[in-house]
Structure formats: structure tokens, C-alpha cells
């Protein structure tokens, strides 16, 4: 029988007794999935599988097009539909990047960094939400600055960021169509931020799933009324309308998730939806 007190020393932020809300979930993961969640490859598997499975429903919508009018009415650029070839290219780019760069980076890290230990206790709900929000806000700030610099510097844009702007109308699979430097930079921040903020592993994994979901939602190409940017009040999130407009007008809407930095610096541009009903396959 697994002795949690011996094999999973307390986390510095959760060394007290659990509040009873997230602890049953954490106990279940430790008892039944310890080899998986303690693997250094687990975060990569979690991030890539989240991207893959979250993208599938919207890829189906794109393939069906106006044959599903209930959803098609929310298409932001109905005159631009991704082809199967475009989708396959984005998926293969993401797969290639992870197999030949992300996984080797993890393997190298195994020989340099000590393996993390899993804490005995789950985070409190307060820790979970506050740490998660702090990590998202920090990453949003980092990427906003990085994004502006790469759009303002022609060489950096051409060498690093242009890959992501191959398509004027983004689609779900294009979320991970990134150059190697951009992917590794985003991954570095995502890992470093949670370490600096001393996030509990459960919080870190939840941030991964949530941030990948928001990234996919940014790229779906549909202004659906039930997406997060409509559910969260006061326009705090940009969502698909803001990021789709960024692909149409690259000098706007630089922030990946939130809207405050674009508002502060005057780069927020509202969506101008195209009403053309004719479908063209292509960029």
C-alpha cells in the first residue's frame, strides 16, 4: 500500500491539512495514477492531447461549413474556409515540433534538473484560483510584450512569428502552428511562471488545460455566444473575435487572453465580421 506521507512530502504552499474540497481528487490521482502524473513527460502529454481533442469539434464544423447553418451563422470569415490540407499541415507542424524539439528538451532537463516531488496535500480552493489567475496574468503580460516586439521588428517577425500568420482566417488546428523559437519560448514561460509562483502541481496542470483551451478558442474562427469572452463580463477576455481581428489586422489585439493591455496601449480593435456567404477554400 502506498504510504503518502513517505513518498510525497508536503508542498511548501500546502503543508497544512487539506480543506477537504480538492483533497479527494488529489488523493485519487496519487493512489491510482502516480506513475503517470510523476512522469516528466506528463505535462507535455497533457498539453498536446488537450490541444488535439479540443480542436476536433471545431475542425468538424469547418469541414461541414454551411451544411450546419446554426453554427455557420457565427463564422467570422465565412468566405475563408480551411481545407483538409491546411488542417493536416498545422497538425503535422505541431506533432513535428513536439517530437523533435519539445520531447528532447524534456529528456535533457531530466539530466539537469531534479525530478519534482509531489506534495501530500491538495491546494486550497483559494490557492488554486489565485495562483491560477496570477499565472495566466503573468503569461499574458509576457506574451503581449513578446508579441508586440516581434510584430514591430521585421526580421524577428519573418524569422520567428510569420509561421503563425500564414492564414488570415485562423482555425482550431492552427493554434499550434508555431515556429520552433516561438513554441520553446511559450513553453519556457509556461513552466517558469508556475515555478516562480510556487503553484501546486494540480494548479499547474489545470492552468495548462485552461490556457490551451483559451488558445484554441482564440483560433476557432467562430464568434459563438457561449465562449469565454462572452461569458466573462466587462469584455475582460478577447477570445476569437479579438484574435481573428489580429490575423486580419496584425497591428491590433496583441494579448493572447485578456484585453486590458491592448486597451491601455490603444491596440484594441473590435471585430468587423464579414457577411459574405460564398465559401472559398483557402487562406
mmCIF file of C-alpha atoms in Angstrom:
data_model
loop_
_atom_site.group_PDB
_atom_site.id
_atom_site.type_symbol
_atom_site.label_atom_id
_atom_site.label_comp_id
_atom_site.label_asym_id
_atom_site.label_seq_id
_atom_site.Cartn_x
_atom_site.Cartn_y
_atom_site.Cartn_z
ATOM 1 C CA UNK A 1 0.000 0.000 0.000
ATOM 2 C CA UNK A 2 1.228 3.476 -0.884
ATOM 3 C CA UNK A 3 2.378 5.460 2.118
ATOM 4 C CA UNK A 4 1.730 9.043 1.008
ATOM 5 C CA UNK A 5 3.500 10.573 3.979
ATOM 6 C CA UNK A 6 6.736 8.869 2.949
ATOM 7 C CA UNK A 7 6.582 9.086 -0.820
ATOM 8 C CA UNK A 8 5.019 12.524 -1.322
ATOM 9 C CA UNK A 9 6.466 15.174 1.006
ATOM 10 C CA UNK A 10 4.277 18.229 1.611
ATOM 11 C CA UNK A 11 4.350 21.065 -0.868
ATOM 12 C CA UNK A 12 5.608 24.359 0.597
ATOM 13 C CA UNK A 13 2.297 26.052 -0.198
ATOM 14 C CA UNK A 14 0.128 23.168 1.007
ATOM 15 C CA UNK A 15 1.895 21.788 4.062
ATOM 16 C CA UNK A 16 -1.158 22.203 6.283
ATOM 17 C CA UNK A 17 -4.138 19.877 6.460
ATOM 18 C CA UNK A 18 -6.322 19.976 3.344
ATOM 19 C CA UNK A 19 -9.585 21.939 3.309
ATOM 20 C CA UNK A 20 -11.422 18.844 2.063
ATOM 21 C CA UNK A 21 -12.557 20.208 -1.299
ATOM 22 C CA UNK A 22 -9.785 19.252 -3.712
ATOM 23 C CA UNK A 23 -8.138 16.667 -1.473
ATOM 24 C CA UNK A 24 -10.252 13.671 -2.610
ATOM 25 C CA UNK A 25 -9.267 14.329 -6.219
ATOM 26 C CA UNK A 26 -5.608 14.718 -5.285
ATOM 27 C CA UNK A 27 -5.674 11.516 -3.195
ATOM 28 C CA UNK A 28 -7.215 9.636 -6.109
ATOM 29 C CA UNK A 29 -4.505 10.841 -8.501
ATOM 30 C CA UNK A 30 -1.730 9.910 -6.087
ATOM 31 C CA UNK A 31 -3.103 6.455 -5.354
ATOM 32 C CA UNK A 32 -4.171 5.400 -8.838
ATOM 33 C CA UNK A 33 -2.101 7.421 -11.317
ATOM 34 C CA UNK A 34 1.162 8.188 -9.530
ATOM 35 C CA UNK A 35 3.466 6.773 -12.270
ATOM 36 C CA UNK A 36 1.697 8.910 -14.879
ATOM 37 C CA UNK A 37 1.480 12.234 -13.034
ATOM 38 C CA UNK A 38 5.000 11.949 -11.648
ATOM 39 C CA UNK A 39 6.480 11.439 -15.123
ATOM 40 C CA UNK A 40 8.349 14.460 -16.550
ATOM 41 C CA UNK A 41 6.553 13.742 -19.838
ATOM 42 C CA UNK A 42 3.091 14.162 -18.314
ATOM 43 C CA UNK A 43 2.848 17.973 -18.808
ATOM 44 C CA UNK A 44 3.758 17.616 -22.499
ATOM 45 C CA UNK A 45 1.250 14.804 -22.991
ATOM 46 C CA UNK A 46 -1.418 16.817 -21.180
ATOM 47 C CA UNK A 47 -0.829 19.968 -23.250
ATOM 48 C CA UNK A 48 -0.697 18.223 -26.636
ATOM 49 C CA UNK A 49 -3.696 15.960 -26.001
ATOM 50 C CA UNK A 50 -5.706 18.961 -24.786
ATOM 51 C CA UNK A 51 -4.881 20.851 -27.976
ATOM 52 C CA UNK A 52 -5.731 17.823 -30.119
ATOM 53 C CA UNK A 53 -9.071 16.898 -28.560
ATOM 54 C CA UNK A 54 -10.287 20.461 -28.058
ATOM 55 C CA UNK A 55 -9.610 21.219 -31.725
ATOM 56 C CA UNK A 56 -11.540 18.285 -33.174
ATOM 57 C CA UNK A 57 -15.117 19.637 -32.762
ATOM 58 C CA UNK A 58 -14.255 22.913 -34.483
ATOM 59 C CA UNK A 59 -12.413 21.108 -37.273
ATOM 60 C CA UNK A 60 -15.614 19.137 -37.887
ATOM 61 C CA UNK A 61 -17.577 22.405 -38.020
ATOM 62 C CA UNK A 62 -15.139 23.796 -40.568
ATOM 63 C CA UNK A 63 -15.453 20.703 -42.747
ATOM 64 C CA UNK A 64 -19.256 20.815 -42.606
ATOM 65 C CA UNK A 65 -19.396 24.567 -43.288
ATOM 66 C CA UNK A 66 -22.817 25.961 -44.202
ATOM 67 C CA UNK A 67 -24.336 22.494 -44.011
ATOM 68 C CA UNK A 68 -24.710 23.263 -40.307
ATOM 69 C CA UNK A 69 -26.326 26.719 -40.516
ATOM 70 C CA UNK A 70 -26.885 27.028 -36.766
ATOM 71 C CA UNK A 71 -23.116 27.171 -36.196
ATOM 72 C CA UNK A 72 -22.139 28.616 -39.570
ATOM 73 C CA UNK A 73 -24.011 31.843 -38.837
ATOM 74 C CA UNK A 74 -21.312 32.593 -36.240
ATOM 75 C CA UNK A 75 -18.409 32.079 -38.654
ATOM 76 C CA UNK A 76 -16.276 35.235 -38.528
ATOM 77 C CA UNK A 77 -14.865 34.960 -42.055
ATOM 78 C CA UNK A 78 -17.360 32.791 -43.951
ATOM 79 C CA UNK A 79 -15.587 33.447 -47.247
ATOM 80 C CA UNK A 80 -12.456 31.681 -45.952
ATOM 81 C CA UNK A 81 -12.748 28.000 -45.078
ATOM 82 C CA UNK A 82 -9.713 25.872 -44.134
ATOM 83 C CA UNK A 83 -9.063 22.883 -46.340
ATOM 84 C CA UNK A 84 -8.153 19.394 -45.164
ATOM 85 C CA UNK A 85 -4.624 20.057 -46.424
ATOM 86 C CA UNK A 86 -4.319 23.211 -44.343
ATOM 87 C CA UNK A 87 -5.544 21.369 -41.253
ATOM 88 C CA UNK A 88 -3.170 18.463 -41.843
ATOM 89 C CA UNK A 89 -0.238 20.852 -42.270
ATOM 90 C CA UNK A 90 -0.936 22.537 -38.917
ATOM 91 C CA UNK A 91 -1.326 19.230 -37.070
ATOM 92 C CA UNK A 92 1.856 17.814 -38.584
ATOM 93 C CA UNK A 93 3.761 21.007 -37.715
ATOM 94 C CA UNK A 94 2.643 20.698 -34.099
ATOM 95 C CA UNK A 95 3.494 16.986 -33.996
ATOM 96 C CA UNK A 96 6.922 17.530 -35.578
ATOM 97 C CA UNK A 97 7.768 20.326 -33.137
ATOM 98 C CA UNK A 98 6.846 18.220 -30.120
ATOM 99 C CA UNK A 99 8.590 15.036 -31.254
ATOM 100 C CA UNK A 100 11.854 16.623 -32.401
ATOM 101 C CA UNK A 101 12.178 19.582 -30.035
ATOM 102 C CA UNK A 102 9.864 19.509 -27.006
ATOM 103 C CA UNK A 103 10.426 15.873 -26.022
ATOM 104 C CA UNK A 104 14.238 16.115 -26.427
ATOM 105 C CA UNK A 105 14.161 19.249 -24.254
ATOM 106 C CA UNK A 106 12.311 17.292 -21.563
ATOM 107 C CA UNK A 107 14.825 14.446 -21.776
ATOM 108 C CA UNK A 108 17.754 16.869 -21.453
ATOM 109 C CA UNK A 109 16.025 18.501 -18.496
ATOM 110 C CA UNK A 110 15.771 15.134 -16.749
ATOM 111 C CA UNK A 111 19.573 15.003 -16.550
ATOM 112 C CA UNK A 112 19.967 18.621 -15.441
ATOM 113 C CA UNK A 113 17.063 19.344 -13.116
ATOM 114 C CA UNK A 114 15.968 17.297 -10.102
ATOM 115 C CA UNK A 115 12.760 15.346 -10.521
ATOM 116 C CA UNK A 116 9.879 17.200 -8.836
ATOM 117 C CA UNK A 117 8.263 15.661 -5.775
ATOM 118 C CA UNK A 118 4.500 15.564 -5.436
ATOM 119 C CA UNK A 119 3.017 17.065 -2.260
ATOM 120 C CA UNK A 120 0.826 15.163 0.141
ATOM 121 C CA UNK A 121 -1.902 17.756 0.291
ATOM 122 C CA UNK A 122 -4.034 19.393 -2.391
ATOM 123 C CA UNK A 123 -4.145 23.174 -2.660
ATOM 124 C CA UNK A 124 -6.993 25.045 -1.051
ATOM 125 C CA UNK A 125 -9.559 26.499 -3.418
ATOM 126 C CA UNK A 126 -8.173 29.945 -2.642
ATOM 127 C CA UNK A 127 -4.636 28.885 -3.620
ATOM 128 C CA UNK A 128 -5.972 27.109 -6.689
ATOM 129 C CA UNK A 129 -7.807 30.121 -8.119
ATOM 130 C CA UNK A 130 -5.437 32.882 -7.007
ATOM 131 C CA UNK A 131 -2.300 31.079 -8.201
ATOM 132 C CA UNK A 132 -4.009 30.092 -11.431
ATOM 133 C CA UNK A 133 -5.146 33.635 -12.160
ATOM 134 C CA UNK A 134 -1.712 35.036 -11.294
ATOM 135 C CA UNK A 135 -0.013 32.613 -13.708
ATOM 136 C CA UNK A 136 -2.433 33.484 -16.523
ATOM 137 C CA UNK A 137 -1.990 37.231 -15.989
ATOM 138 C CA UNK A 138 1.798 36.899 -15.882
ATOM 139 C CA UNK A 139 1.913 34.858 -19.084
ATOM 140 C CA UNK A 140 -0.499 37.265 -20.768
ATOM 141 C CA UNK A 141 1.848 40.153 -19.963
ATOM 142 C CA UNK A 142 4.949 38.295 -21.150
ATOM 143 C CA UNK A 143 3.383 37.266 -24.428
ATOM 144 C CA UNK A 144 1.911 40.723 -25.068
ATOM 145 C CA UNK A 145 5.402 42.264 -24.841
ATOM 146 C CA UNK A 146 6.970 39.473 -26.927
ATOM 147 C CA UNK A 147 4.174 39.718 -29.495
ATOM 148 C CA UNK A 148 4.482 43.480 -29.945
ATOM 149 C CA UNK A 149 8.263 43.265 -30.349
ATOM 150 C CA UNK A 150 8.013 40.556 -32.997
ATOM 151 C CA UNK A 151 5.427 42.469 -34.992
ATOM 152 C CA UNK A 152 7.410 45.708 -34.815
ATOM 153 C CA UNK A 153 10.745 44.142 -35.827
ATOM 154 C CA UNK A 154 10.555 42.905 -39.443
ATOM 155 C CA UNK A 155 13.392 40.388 -39.142
ATOM 156 C CA UNK A 156 12.076 38.855 -35.935
ATOM 157 C CA UNK A 157 8.620 38.645 -37.469
ATOM 158 C CA UNK A 158 9.885 36.955 -40.612
ATOM 159 C CA UNK A 159 12.208 34.516 -38.832
ATOM 160 C CA UNK A 160 10.038 33.596 -35.853
ATOM 161 C CA UNK A 161 6.407 34.710 -35.875
ATOM 162 C CA UNK A 162 5.387 34.724 -39.539
ATOM 163 C CA UNK A 163 4.711 30.971 -39.440
ATOM 164 C CA UNK A 164 1.700 31.575 -37.229
ATOM 165 C CA UNK A 165 0.321 34.234 -39.580
ATOM 166 C CA UNK A 166 0.285 32.051 -42.670
ATOM 167 C CA UNK A 167 -3.520 32.126 -42.587
ATOM 168 C CA UNK A 168 -5.600 35.315 -42.452
ATOM 169 C CA UNK A 169 -8.520 33.293 -41.110
ATOM 170 C CA UNK A 170 -7.366 31.159 -38.158
ATOM 171 C CA UNK A 171 -8.859 27.747 -37.400
ATOM 172 C CA UNK A 172 -8.564 25.465 -34.401
ATOM 173 C CA UNK A 173 -5.629 23.353 -35.615
ATOM 174 C CA UNK A 174 -3.611 26.491 -36.424
ATOM 175 C CA UNK A 175 -3.333 27.205 -32.694
ATOM 176 C CA UNK A 176 -0.107 25.192 -32.590
ATOM 177 C CA UNK A 177 1.254 26.235 -35.973
ATOM 178 C CA UNK A 178 4.321 27.884 -34.450
ATOM 179 C CA UNK A 179 7.985 28.203 -35.247
ATOM 180 C CA UNK A 180 10.411 26.339 -33.008
ATOM 181 C CA UNK A 181 11.659 29.505 -31.237
ATOM 182 C CA UNK A 182 8.102 30.666 -30.513
ATOM 183 C CA UNK A 183 6.997 27.280 -29.242
ATOM 184 C CA UNK A 184 10.026 26.919 -26.980
ATOM 185 C CA UNK A 185 9.616 30.462 -25.658
ATOM 186 C CA UNK A 186 5.958 29.902 -24.819
ATOM 187 C CA UNK A 187 6.801 26.575 -23.187
ATOM 188 C CA UNK A 188 9.626 28.128 -21.183
ATOM 189 C CA UNK A 189 7.373 30.845 -19.776
ATOM 190 C CA UNK A 190 4.574 28.408 -19.020
ATOM 191 C CA UNK A 191 6.917 26.243 -16.956
ATOM 192 C CA UNK A 192 8.900 29.040 -15.343
ATOM 193 C CA UNK A 193 5.870 31.085 -14.280
ATOM 194 C CA UNK A 194 4.303 28.306 -12.227
ATOM 195 C CA UNK A 195 7.677 27.590 -10.599
ATOM 196 C CA UNK A 196 8.218 31.244 -9.679
ATOM 197 C CA UNK A 197 4.688 31.476 -8.286
ATOM 198 C CA UNK A 198 5.170 28.149 -6.446
ATOM 199 C CA UNK A 199 1.979 26.713 -7.876
ATOM 200 C CA UNK A 200 0.775 23.319 -6.705
ATOM 201 C CA UNK A 201 1.053 20.639 -9.443
ATOM 202 C CA UNK A 202 -2.742 20.327 -9.589
ATOM 203 C CA UNK A 203 -2.956 24.076 -10.185
ATOM 204 C CA UNK A 204 -0.219 23.915 -12.832
ATOM 205 C CA UNK A 205 -1.939 21.129 -14.751
ATOM 206 C CA UNK A 206 -5.280 22.937 -14.573
ATOM 207 C CA UNK A 207 -3.628 26.105 -15.898
ATOM 208 C CA UNK A 208 -2.219 24.055 -18.785
ATOM 209 C CA UNK A 209 -5.619 22.685 -19.762
ATOM 210 C CA UNK A 210 -7.369 26.034 -19.326
ATOM 211 C CA UNK A 211 -4.763 28.062 -21.222
ATOM 212 C CA UNK A 212 -4.698 25.569 -24.112
ATOM 213 C CA UNK A 213 -8.497 25.731 -24.234
ATOM 214 C CA UNK A 214 -8.400 29.544 -24.366
ATOM 215 C CA UNK A 215 -5.738 29.394 -27.095
ATOM 216 C CA UNK A 216 -7.832 27.012 -29.186
ATOM 217 C CA UNK A 217 -10.907 29.169 -28.578
ATOM 218 C CA UNK A 218 -8.945 32.193 -29.822
ATOM 219 C CA UNK A 219 -8.355 30.434 -33.133
ATOM 220 C CA UNK A 220 -11.665 28.690 -33.841
ATOM 221 C CA UNK A 221 -12.870 31.367 -36.267
ATOM 222 C CA UNK A 222 -16.377 31.406 -34.755
ATOM 223 C CA UNK A 223 -17.862 34.123 -32.553
ATOM 224 C CA UNK A 224 -20.014 31.697 -30.590
ATOM 225 C CA UNK A 225 -22.259 33.328 -27.954
ATOM 226 C CA UNK A 226 -21.274 30.844 -25.233
ATOM 227 C CA UNK A 227 -17.475 31.141 -25.476
ATOM 228 C CA UNK A 228 -15.485 32.533 -22.558
ATOM 229 C CA UNK A 229 -15.147 36.052 -23.972
ATOM 230 C CA UNK A 230 -18.952 36.330 -23.846
ATOM 231 C CA UNK A 231 -19.392 34.552 -20.512
ATOM 232 C CA UNK A 232 -16.759 36.611 -18.635
ATOM 233 C CA UNK A 233 -18.196 40.113 -18.056
ATOM 234 C CA UNK A 234 -16.859 43.576 -18.952
ATOM 235 C CA UNK A 235 -15.024 42.339 -22.047
ATOM 236 C CA UNK A 236 -12.082 41.172 -19.932
ATOM 237 C CA UNK A 237 -11.228 38.414 -22.421
ATOM 238 C CA UNK A 238 -10.569 38.946 -26.119
ATOM 239 C CA UNK A 239 -11.418 35.494 -27.401
ATOM 240 C CA UNK A 240 -11.916 34.527 -31.036
ATOM 241 C CA UNK A 241 -13.222 37.956 -32.181
ATOM 242 C CA UNK A 242 -10.096 39.768 -30.968
ATOM 243 C CA UNK A 243 -7.592 37.215 -32.235
ATOM 244 C CA UNK A 244 -9.345 36.746 -35.553
ATOM 245 C CA UNK A 245 -9.119 40.515 -35.997
ATOM 246 C CA UNK A 246 -5.412 40.301 -35.153
ATOM 247 C CA UNK A 247 -4.907 37.919 -38.074
ATOM 248 C CA UNK A 248 -6.833 40.313 -40.334
ATOM 249 C CA UNK A 249 -5.072 43.399 -38.944
ATOM 250 C CA UNK A 250 -1.765 42.277 -37.375
ATOM 251 C CA UNK A 251 -1.125 45.645 -35.704
ATOM 252 C CA UNK A 252 -4.007 45.044 -33.294
ATOM 253 C CA UNK A 253 -5.042 42.838 -30.366
ATOM 254 C CA UNK A 254 -1.637 41.509 -29.311
ATOM 255 C CA UNK A 255 -2.628 39.981 -25.950
ATOM 256 C CA UNK A 256 -3.353 36.236 -26.044
ATOM 257 C CA UNK A 257 -6.143 36.073 -23.449
ATOM 258 C CA UNK A 258 -7.070 39.268 -21.631
ATOM 259 C CA UNK A 259 -7.942 42.644 -23.124
ATOM 260 C CA UNK A 260 -6.502 45.143 -20.622
ATOM 261 C CA UNK A 261 -3.053 45.623 -22.198
ATOM 262 C CA UNK A 262 -4.494 46.302 -25.657
ATOM 263 C CA UNK A 263 -6.912 48.792 -24.144
ATOM 264 C CA UNK A 264 -4.150 50.526 -22.196
ATOM 265 C CA UNK A 265 -1.838 50.837 -25.219
ATOM 266 C CA UNK A 266 -4.562 51.614 -27.737
ATOM 267 C CA UNK A 267 -4.121 48.465 -29.819
ATOM 268 C CA UNK A 268 -7.573 47.013 -29.139
ATOM 269 C CA UNK A 269 -9.593 46.795 -32.356
ATOM 270 C CA UNK A 270 -13.169 45.455 -32.391
ATOM 271 C CA UNK A 271 -14.135 42.695 -34.761
ATOM 272 C CA UNK A 272 -15.519 43.605 -38.159
ATOM 273 C CA UNK A 273 -17.379 40.496 -39.177
ATOM 274 C CA UNK A 274 -17.585 39.660 -42.865
ATOM 275 C CA UNK A 275 -21.091 38.846 -44.104
ATOM 276 C CA UNK A 276 -20.167 37.194 -47.391
ATOM 277 C CA UNK A 277 -21.923 33.814 -47.694
ATOM 278 C CA UNK A 278 -19.775 32.449 -50.516
ATOM 279 C CA UNK A 279 -17.240 29.848 -49.324
ATOM 280 C CA UNK A 280 -13.733 29.919 -50.740
ATOM 281 C CA UNK A 281 -11.371 27.158 -49.770
ATOM 282 C CA UNK A 282 -8.005 28.589 -48.809
ATOM 283 C CA UNK A 283 -6.086 31.094 -46.779
#
